[in-house]
Amino acid sequence: QQQVKQSPQSLIVQKGGISIINCAYENTAFDYFPWYQQFPGKGPALLIAIRPDVSEKKEGRFTISFNKSAKQFSLHIMDSQPGDSATYFCAASRSNYQLIWGAGTKLIIKP
Amino acid sequence: NAGVTQTPKFQVLKTGQSMTLQCAQDMNHEYMSWYRQDPGMGLRLIHYSVGAGITDQGEVPNGYNVSRSTTEDFPLRLLSAAPSQTSVYFCASSYGGTNEKLFFGSGTQLSVL
């Protein structure tokens, strides 16, 4: 019940395309869902986060879509750029208990 | 503003050796934590602290020890290194004693032979 399953493991998208990464969770008590971006040799950095009281949150080219009934949430990167090439992690937590992390998606944007 | 600083960046140990990974933050964050990152497994929480003098175990605490004597510093001690502890270790901090909006250091790559 504590797992967060992330897919795909890797993703190649053409420049200008839409990148979509999906996560699924089991614990219905989770109430905080962040996405982190990690470049090689660096620590992860918070990209965007959502709570289950909204179905979508957008920040620039990055959007989280949240489906509470399906227990799924996804990250959409519009107009993907080579600088977006990184590893992306989803995570989930319940009331400030520890974050449970997905396994990560390595995204490559081809110029 | 340095953020979260981890030292060393790389370390090679022999089985059975002990060492301390250092973590310091200059943002006056109450919450600090240690994660390990292994390929295909995401990040796993080792130990965390919600303030000076307060520490607690995370998901994978065995073989590791922590203390929090000041707000700024949160060292991670490997008591007797094992090959299974070969990993990349990240320290992270956040404001207000919560695990939201974590700021990560650049990591320590540890190899145990």
Coordinates of C-alpha atoms in Angstrom, one line a residue, chain B:
Chain B
N1 CA 23.6 31.6 0.0
A2 CA 25.2 28.1 -0.3
G3 CA 21.9 26.1 0.4
V4 CA 22.6 22.5 1.4
T5 CA 26.3 21.5 1.4
Q6 CA 27.4 17.9 1.5
T7 CA 31.0 16.6 1.9
P8 CA 32.7 14.6 0.7
K9 CA 31.5 14.3 -2.9
F10 CA 33.2 10.9 -3.4
Q11 CA 34.3 8.3 -0.9
V12 CA 35.7 4.7 -1.2
L13 CA 35.6 2.6 2.0
K14 CA 36.7 -0.9 2.8
T15 CA 34.2 -3.3 4.4
G16 CA 34.0 -2.7 8.1
Q17 CA 35.3 0.9 8.1
S18 CA 33.3 3.7 9.6
M19 CA 32.9 7.2 8.3
T20 CA 30.7 10.3 8.6
L21 CA 29.0 12.1 5.8
Q22 CA 28.6 15.7 6.5
C23 CA 25.6 17.9 5.7
A24 CA 25.1 21.6 6.5
Q25 CA 22.4 24.1 5.5
D26 CA 22.4 27.8 5.8
M27 CA 18.7 28.4 5.3
N28 CA 17.6 28.0 8.9
H29 CA 15.5 25.0 8.0
E30 CA 14.0 22.9 10.8
Y31 CA 13.6 19.7 8.8
M32 CA 16.6 17.8 7.6
S33 CA 16.9 14.3 6.2
W34 CA 19.2 11.7 4.6
Y35 CA 18.2 9.7 1.5
R36 CA 20.0 7.0 -0.4
Q37 CA 19.5 6.7 -4.2
D38 CA 20.0 3.4 -5.9
P39 CA 19.4 2.7 -9.6
G40 CA 15.7 1.8 -10.3
M41 CA 14.7 2.3 -6.7
G42 CA 14.1 6.0 -6.4
L43 CA 15.0 7.6 -3.1
R44 CA 14.7 5.9 0.2
L45 CA 14.6 7.8 3.5
I46 CA 17.3 6.8 6.0
H47 CA 16.8 9.2 8.9
Y48 CA 15.2 12.6 9.4
S49 CA 15.1 15.4 12.0
V50 CA 12.4 18.0 12.6
G51 CA 14.6 20.1 14.8
A52 CA 17.8 20.2 16.9
G53 CA 17.9 17.4 19.3
I54 CA 15.1 15.4 17.5
T55 CA 15.8 12.5 15.1
D56 CA 13.8 9.6 13.8
Q57 CA 14.2 6.6 11.6
G58 CA 13.1 6.4 8.0
E59 CA 12.5 3.5 5.7
V60 CA 16.1 2.1 5.7
P61 CA 17.9 3.1 9.0
N62 CA 19.9 -0.1 9.7
G63 CA 23.6 0.5 9.7
Y64 CA 23.3 4.3 9.9
N65 CA 23.3 6.7 12.8
V66 CA 22.5 10.4 13.0
S67 CA 22.5 13.3 15.5
R68 CA 21.3 16.9 15.3
S69 CA 23.0 19.1 17.8
T70 CA 22.5 22.3 15.8
T71 CA 19.9 23.6 13.3
E72 CA 22.6 23.8 10.6
D73 CA 24.3 20.4 10.7
F74 CA 23.0 16.8 10.3
P75 CA 25.8 14.3 9.9
L76 CA 25.2 10.7 8.9
R77 CA 27.5 8.0 10.4
L78 CA 28.1 4.6 8.8
L79 CA 29.0 2.4 11.7
S80 CA 30.6 -0.5 9.9
A81 CA 30.4 -0.1 6.1
A82 CA 29.1 -3.0 4.0
P83 CA 29.0 -3.4 0.2
S84 CA 25.2 -3.1 0.4
Q85 CA 25.7 0.5 1.5
T86 CA 27.3 1.4 -1.9
S87 CA 25.0 4.2 -3.1
V88 CA 24.6 7.9 -3.7
Y89 CA 23.6 9.7 -0.5
F90 CA 21.6 12.9 -0.5
C91 CA 20.9 15.3 2.4
A92 CA 17.8 17.4 2.1
S93 CA 16.2 20.2 4.2
S94 CA 13.0 22.1 4.2
Y95 CA 11.4 24.9 6.0
G96 CA 8.9 24.6 8.9
G97 CA 9.5 21.1 10.0
T98 CA 7.7 19.5 7.1
N99 CA 9.0 17.3 4.2
E100 CA 7.4 19.6 1.6
K101 CA 9.6 21.6 -0.8
L102 CA 12.8 19.7 -0.1
F103 CA 16.1 21.3 -0.9
F104 CA 18.8 18.7 -1.8
G105 CA 22.5 18.8 -1.6
S106 CA 24.6 17.6 -4.6
G107 CA 25.2 14.1 -3.1
T108 CA 28.0 11.9 -1.9
Q109 CA 28.9 8.9 -4.1
L110 CA 30.0 6.1 -1.7
S111 CA 31.6 2.8 -2.8
V112 CA 32.2 0.1 -0.2
L113 CA 34.6 -2.6 -1.4

